[in-house]
Short mmCIF file of C-alpha atoms in Angstrom, two decimals:
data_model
loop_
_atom_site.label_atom_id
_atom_site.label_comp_id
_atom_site.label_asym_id
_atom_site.label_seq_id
_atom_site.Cartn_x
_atom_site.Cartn_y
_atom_site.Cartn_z
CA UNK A 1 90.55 84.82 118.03
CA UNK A 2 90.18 87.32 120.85
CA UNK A 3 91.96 89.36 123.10
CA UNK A 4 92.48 87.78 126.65
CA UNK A 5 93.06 90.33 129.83
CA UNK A 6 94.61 88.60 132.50
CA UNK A 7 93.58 88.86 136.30
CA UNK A 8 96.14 90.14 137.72
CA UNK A 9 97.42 87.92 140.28
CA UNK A 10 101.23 89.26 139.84
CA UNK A 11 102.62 92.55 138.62
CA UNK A 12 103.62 90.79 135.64
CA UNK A 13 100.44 89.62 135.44
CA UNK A 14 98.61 92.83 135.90
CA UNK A 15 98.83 95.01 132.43
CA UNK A 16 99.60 91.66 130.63
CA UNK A 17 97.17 91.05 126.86
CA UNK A 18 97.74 88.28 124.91
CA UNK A 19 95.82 86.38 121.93
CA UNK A 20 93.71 83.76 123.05
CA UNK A 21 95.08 80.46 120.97
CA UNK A 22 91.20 79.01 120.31
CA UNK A 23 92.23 78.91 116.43
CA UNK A 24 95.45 76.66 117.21
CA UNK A 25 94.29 72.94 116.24
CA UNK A 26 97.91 71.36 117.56
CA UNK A 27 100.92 72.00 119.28
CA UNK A 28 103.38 69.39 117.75
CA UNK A 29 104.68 70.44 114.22
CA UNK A 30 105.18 68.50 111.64
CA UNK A 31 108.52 67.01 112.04
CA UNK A 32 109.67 66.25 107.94
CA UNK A 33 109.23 70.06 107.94
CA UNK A 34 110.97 71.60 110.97
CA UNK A 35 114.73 71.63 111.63
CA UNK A 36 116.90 73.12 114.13
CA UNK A 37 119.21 76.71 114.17
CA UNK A 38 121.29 78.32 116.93
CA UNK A 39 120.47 81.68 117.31
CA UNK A 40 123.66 84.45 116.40
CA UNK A 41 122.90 86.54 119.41
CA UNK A 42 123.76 89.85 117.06
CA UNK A 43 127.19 88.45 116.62
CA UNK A 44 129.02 87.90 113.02
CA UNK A 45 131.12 85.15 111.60
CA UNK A 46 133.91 86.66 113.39
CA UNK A 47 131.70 87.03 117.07
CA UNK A 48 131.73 90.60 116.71
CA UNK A 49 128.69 92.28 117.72
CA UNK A 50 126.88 93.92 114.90
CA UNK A 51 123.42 94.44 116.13
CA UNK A 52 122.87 95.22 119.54
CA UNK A 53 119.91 94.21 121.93
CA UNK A 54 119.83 90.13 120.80
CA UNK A 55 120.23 87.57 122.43
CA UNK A 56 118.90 84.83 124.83
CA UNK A 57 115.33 84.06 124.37
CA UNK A 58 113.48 80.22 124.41
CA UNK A 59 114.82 77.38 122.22
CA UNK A 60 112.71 77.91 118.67
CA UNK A 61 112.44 74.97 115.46
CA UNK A 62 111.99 76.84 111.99
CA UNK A 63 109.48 75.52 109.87
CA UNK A 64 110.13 75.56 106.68
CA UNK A 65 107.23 77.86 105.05
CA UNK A 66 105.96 77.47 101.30
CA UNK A 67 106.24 81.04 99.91
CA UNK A 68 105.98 80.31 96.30
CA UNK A 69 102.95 77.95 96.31
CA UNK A 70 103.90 76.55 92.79
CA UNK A 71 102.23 73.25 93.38
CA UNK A 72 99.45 74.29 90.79
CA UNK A 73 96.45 72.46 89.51
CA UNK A 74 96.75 70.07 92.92
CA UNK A 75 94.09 70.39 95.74
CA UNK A 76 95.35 71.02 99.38
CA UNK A 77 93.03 69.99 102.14
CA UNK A 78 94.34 71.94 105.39
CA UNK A 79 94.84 69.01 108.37
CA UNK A 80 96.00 72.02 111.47
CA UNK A 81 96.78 75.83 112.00
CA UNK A 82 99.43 75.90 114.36
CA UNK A 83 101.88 78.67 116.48
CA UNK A 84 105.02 80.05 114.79
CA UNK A 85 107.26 81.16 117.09
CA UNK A 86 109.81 82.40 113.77
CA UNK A 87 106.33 85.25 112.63
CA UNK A 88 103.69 86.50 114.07
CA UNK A 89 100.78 85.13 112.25
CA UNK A 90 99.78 81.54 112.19
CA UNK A 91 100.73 78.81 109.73
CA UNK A 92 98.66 75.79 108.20
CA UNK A 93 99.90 72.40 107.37
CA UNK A 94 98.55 71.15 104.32
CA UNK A 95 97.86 67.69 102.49
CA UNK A 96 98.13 67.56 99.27
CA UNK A 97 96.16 65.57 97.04
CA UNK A 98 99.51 63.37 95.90
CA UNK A 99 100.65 63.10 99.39
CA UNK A 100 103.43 66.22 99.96
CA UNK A 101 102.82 68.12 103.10
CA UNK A 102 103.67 72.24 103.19
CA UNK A 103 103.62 74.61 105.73
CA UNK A 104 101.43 78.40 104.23
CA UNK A 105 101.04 81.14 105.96
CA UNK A 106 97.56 80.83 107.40
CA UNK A 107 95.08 83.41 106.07
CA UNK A 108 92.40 84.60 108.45
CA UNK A 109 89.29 82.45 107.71
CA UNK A 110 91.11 79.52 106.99
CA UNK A 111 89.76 76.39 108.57
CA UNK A 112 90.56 72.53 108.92
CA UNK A 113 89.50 70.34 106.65
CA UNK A 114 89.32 73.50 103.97
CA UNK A 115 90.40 72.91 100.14
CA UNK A 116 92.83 75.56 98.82
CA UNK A 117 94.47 75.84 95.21
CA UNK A 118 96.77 77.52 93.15
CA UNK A 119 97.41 78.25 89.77
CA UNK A 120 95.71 78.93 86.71
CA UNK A 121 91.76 78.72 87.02
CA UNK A 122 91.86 78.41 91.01
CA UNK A 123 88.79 80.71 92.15
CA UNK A 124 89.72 83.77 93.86
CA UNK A 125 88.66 82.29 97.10
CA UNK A 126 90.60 82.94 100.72
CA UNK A 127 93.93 80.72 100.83
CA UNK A 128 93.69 79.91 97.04
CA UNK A 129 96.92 81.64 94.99
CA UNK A 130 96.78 83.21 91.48
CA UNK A 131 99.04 85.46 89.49
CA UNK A 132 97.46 89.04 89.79
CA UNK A 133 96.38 89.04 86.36
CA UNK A 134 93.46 86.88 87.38
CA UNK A 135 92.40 88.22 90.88
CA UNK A 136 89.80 90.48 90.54
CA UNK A 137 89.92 94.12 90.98
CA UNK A 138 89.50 95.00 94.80
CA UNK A 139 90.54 92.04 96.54
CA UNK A 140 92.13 92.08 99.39
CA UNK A 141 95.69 90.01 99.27
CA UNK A 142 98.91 88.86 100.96
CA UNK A 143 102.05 87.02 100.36
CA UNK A 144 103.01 88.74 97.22
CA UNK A 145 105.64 87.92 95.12
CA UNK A 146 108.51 91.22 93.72
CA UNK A 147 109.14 88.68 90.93
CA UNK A 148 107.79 85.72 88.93
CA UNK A 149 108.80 82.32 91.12
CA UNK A 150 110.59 83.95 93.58
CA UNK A 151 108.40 83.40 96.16
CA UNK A 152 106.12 85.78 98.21
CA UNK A 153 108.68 88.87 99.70
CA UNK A 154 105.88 91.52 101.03
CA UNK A 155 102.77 91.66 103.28
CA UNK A 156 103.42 88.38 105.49
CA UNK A 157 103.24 90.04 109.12
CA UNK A 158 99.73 89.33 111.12
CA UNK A 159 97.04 91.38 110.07
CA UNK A 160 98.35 92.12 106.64
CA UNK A 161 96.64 93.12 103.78
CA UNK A 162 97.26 94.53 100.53
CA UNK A 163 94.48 95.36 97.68
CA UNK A 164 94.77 94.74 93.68
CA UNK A 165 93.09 98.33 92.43
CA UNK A 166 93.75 98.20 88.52
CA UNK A 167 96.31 96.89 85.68
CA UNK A 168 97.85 99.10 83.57
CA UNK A 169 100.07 97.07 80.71
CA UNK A 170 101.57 94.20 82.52
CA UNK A 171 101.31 95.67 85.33
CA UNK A 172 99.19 95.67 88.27
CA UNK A 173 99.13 98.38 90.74
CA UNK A 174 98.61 97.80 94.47
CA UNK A 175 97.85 99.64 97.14
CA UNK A 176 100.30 98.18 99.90
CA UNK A 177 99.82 98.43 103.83
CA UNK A 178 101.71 101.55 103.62
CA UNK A 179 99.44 103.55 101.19
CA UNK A 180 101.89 103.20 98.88
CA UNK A 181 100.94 102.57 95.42
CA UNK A 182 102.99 99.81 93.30
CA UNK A 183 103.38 98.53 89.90
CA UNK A 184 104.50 94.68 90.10
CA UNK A 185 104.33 92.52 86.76
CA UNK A 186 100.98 90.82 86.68
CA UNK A 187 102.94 87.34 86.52
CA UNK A 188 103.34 87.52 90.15
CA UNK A 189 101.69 85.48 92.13
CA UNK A 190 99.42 86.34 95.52
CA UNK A 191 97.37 84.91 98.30
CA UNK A 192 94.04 85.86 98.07
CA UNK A 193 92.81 87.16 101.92
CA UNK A 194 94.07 88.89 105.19
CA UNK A 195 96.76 87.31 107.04
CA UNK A 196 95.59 85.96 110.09
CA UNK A 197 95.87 87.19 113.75
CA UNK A 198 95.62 90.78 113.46
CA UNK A 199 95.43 91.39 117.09
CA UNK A 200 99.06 90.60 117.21
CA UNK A 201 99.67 94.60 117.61
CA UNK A 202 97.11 94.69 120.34
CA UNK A 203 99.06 92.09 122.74
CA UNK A 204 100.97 93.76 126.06
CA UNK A 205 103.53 91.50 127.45
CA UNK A 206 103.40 92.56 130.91
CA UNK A 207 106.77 92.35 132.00
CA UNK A 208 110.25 92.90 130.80
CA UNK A 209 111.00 88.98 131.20
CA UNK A 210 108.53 88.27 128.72
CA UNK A 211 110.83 89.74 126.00
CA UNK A 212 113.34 88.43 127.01
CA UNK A 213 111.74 84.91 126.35
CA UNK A 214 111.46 86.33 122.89
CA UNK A 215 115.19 86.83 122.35
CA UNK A 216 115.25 91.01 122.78
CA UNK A 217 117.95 92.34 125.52
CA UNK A 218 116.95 95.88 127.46
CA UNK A 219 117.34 98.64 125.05
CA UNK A 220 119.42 101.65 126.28
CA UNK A 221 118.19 105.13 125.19
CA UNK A 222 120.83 107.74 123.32
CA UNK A 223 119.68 110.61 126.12
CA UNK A 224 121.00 108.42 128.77
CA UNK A 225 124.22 107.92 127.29
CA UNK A 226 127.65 110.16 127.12
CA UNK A 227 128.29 112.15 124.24
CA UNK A 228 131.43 109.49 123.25
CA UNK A 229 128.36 106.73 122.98
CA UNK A 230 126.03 108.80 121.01
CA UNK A 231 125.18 112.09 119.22
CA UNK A 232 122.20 112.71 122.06
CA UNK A 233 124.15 111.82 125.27
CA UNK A 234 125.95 114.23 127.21
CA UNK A 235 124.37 117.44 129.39
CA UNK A 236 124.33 118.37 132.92
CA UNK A 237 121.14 116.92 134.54
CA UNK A 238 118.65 115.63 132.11
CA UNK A 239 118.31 117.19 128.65
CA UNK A 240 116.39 116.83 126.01
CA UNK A 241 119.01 115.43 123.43
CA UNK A 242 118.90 117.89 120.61
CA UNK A 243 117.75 116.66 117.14
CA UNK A 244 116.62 112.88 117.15
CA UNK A 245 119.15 111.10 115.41
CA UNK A 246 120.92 107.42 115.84
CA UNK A 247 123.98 106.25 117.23
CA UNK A 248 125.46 107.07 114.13
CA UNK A 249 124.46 110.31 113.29
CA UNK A 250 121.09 109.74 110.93
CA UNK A 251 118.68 112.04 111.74
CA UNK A 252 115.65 109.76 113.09
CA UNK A 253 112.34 112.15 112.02
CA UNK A 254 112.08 114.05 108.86
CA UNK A 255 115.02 112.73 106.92
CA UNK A 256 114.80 111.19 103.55
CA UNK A 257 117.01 107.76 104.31
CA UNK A 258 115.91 106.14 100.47
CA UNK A 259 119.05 106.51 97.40
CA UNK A 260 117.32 108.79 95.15
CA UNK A 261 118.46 107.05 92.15
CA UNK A 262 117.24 103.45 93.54
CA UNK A 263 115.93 101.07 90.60
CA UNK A 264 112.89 100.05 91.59
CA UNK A 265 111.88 104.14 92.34
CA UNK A 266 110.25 103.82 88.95
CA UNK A 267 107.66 101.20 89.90
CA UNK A 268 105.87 103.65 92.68
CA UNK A 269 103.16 105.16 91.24
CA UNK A 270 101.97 107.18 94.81
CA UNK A 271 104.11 107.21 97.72
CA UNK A 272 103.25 106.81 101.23
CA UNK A 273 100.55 109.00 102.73
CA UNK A 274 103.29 110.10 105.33
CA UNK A 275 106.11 111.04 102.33
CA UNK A 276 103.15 113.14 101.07
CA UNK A 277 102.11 115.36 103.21
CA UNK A 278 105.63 115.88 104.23
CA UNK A 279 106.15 116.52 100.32
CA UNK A 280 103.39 118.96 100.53
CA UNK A 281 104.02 120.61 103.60
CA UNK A 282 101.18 119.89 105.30
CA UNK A 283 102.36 117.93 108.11
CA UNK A 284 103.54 119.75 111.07
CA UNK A 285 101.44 122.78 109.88
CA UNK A 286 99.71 124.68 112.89
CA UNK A 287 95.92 124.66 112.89
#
């Protein structure tokens, strides 16, 4: 994959960067695993707004995505690696050896005609998926599962990586995208590689129509507002807004928004690099 500048024929067209698709094999999904949803638009069971900025955006089909990869001991032969319009990296359809088809989340490597595994005595190879008491220290992984069969709940976004460092008990510690270090029960399963298209972050859309495709209404800022619509509104001419802080009240920079007491505190061994330096006092220290 590669990034793809367009010549700029339009305005639209002009700043617009996009993803070339050469790693797309097929653009019809599978249809046993694909079903329809109507989109909420922000709006609750009672057609209340409760988010704000949704709505619109193209007709999508979910495909249904294998997170817990439990089929173990079977060999999967990939057939495509196709578009998601529901995530931003790219999925795989594969074949297993007894006939099911699945839908993974497509690691960046991954090819057609590729045999994956999982389970016990799979090699730690890219696409294959072990428990984290058998990948070896190092490797870099995705898809990674909070508990044992629950299916993968962290680093699934394009680009993605976590790395196993050591094991301590039953527990292995990871180093997640963040830099934060994490104990998680070495039962858990993981994907071994990098999730694939990591230029996602890279891509300019061009034009304000082109979010729109993707379901996101304009976004109003709190400076432009009155002080009845938000903490930062309000002033004669423009001002600055005072303290950054959200529509209802939360300070937006600098604020500890975590419960102190939260359960799973106890499994982070090292926090974020940001929560320590701000810990420290080193960040926004003149040089």
């Amino acid at each position: 994959m590669a990034l793809k500048k367009i010549k700029p024929t339009t305005p639209g067209q002009r700043h617009k960067l996009v993803v070339t698709n050469d790693d797309i094999t097929t653009n019809k999904p599978e249809k046993s695993l694909v079903f329809g949803y109507s989109k909420s638009g922000g709006r609750n069971n009672q057609g209340k707004m409760t988010m704000r900025y949704m709505g619109g955006g193209h007709k999508q089909l979910y495909r249904i995505i294998d997170f817990k990869r439990d089929k173990d001991g079977i060999p999967a032969t990939v057939k495509t690696i196709e578009y998601d319009p529901n995530r931003s990296s790219r999925i795989a359809l594969v074949f297993y050896a007894d006939g099911e088809k699945r839908y993974i989340l497509c690691p960046q490597g991954l090819k057609v005609g590729q045999t994956i595994m999982s389970g016990t005595g799979a090699a730690p190879e890219v696409g294959n998926t072990l428990t984290l008491a058998e990948i070896p220290f190092g490797t870099l992984i995705h898809n990674i599962e909070l508990r044992p069969g629950q299916g993968a709940k962290m680093v699934r976004s394009a680009g993605a990586y976590a790395q196993l460092m050591s094991r301590d008990g039953k527990y292995a510690i990871i180093k997640m995208p963040s830099g934060e270090m994490r104990m998680i029960l070495q039962a858990c399963r993981a994907t071994v590689g990098i999730v694939s298209n990591p230029e996602h972050n890279l891509e300019v859309g061009g034009k304000a129509g082109r979010n729109r495709w993707l379901g996101r209404r304009p976004r109003n800022r709190g400076v432009v507002m009155n002080p009845v619509d938000h903490p930062m509104g309000g002033g004669e001419g423009r001002q600055s807004g005072g303290h950054p802080r959200s529509r209802k009240g939360i300070p937006a920079k600098g604020y500890k928004t975590r419960a102190p007491k939260k359960q799973s505190s106890k499994y982070i061994v090292e926090r974020r690099k940001k929560d320590r330096d701000r810990k420290s006092g080193s960040a926004g220290m003149p040089r």
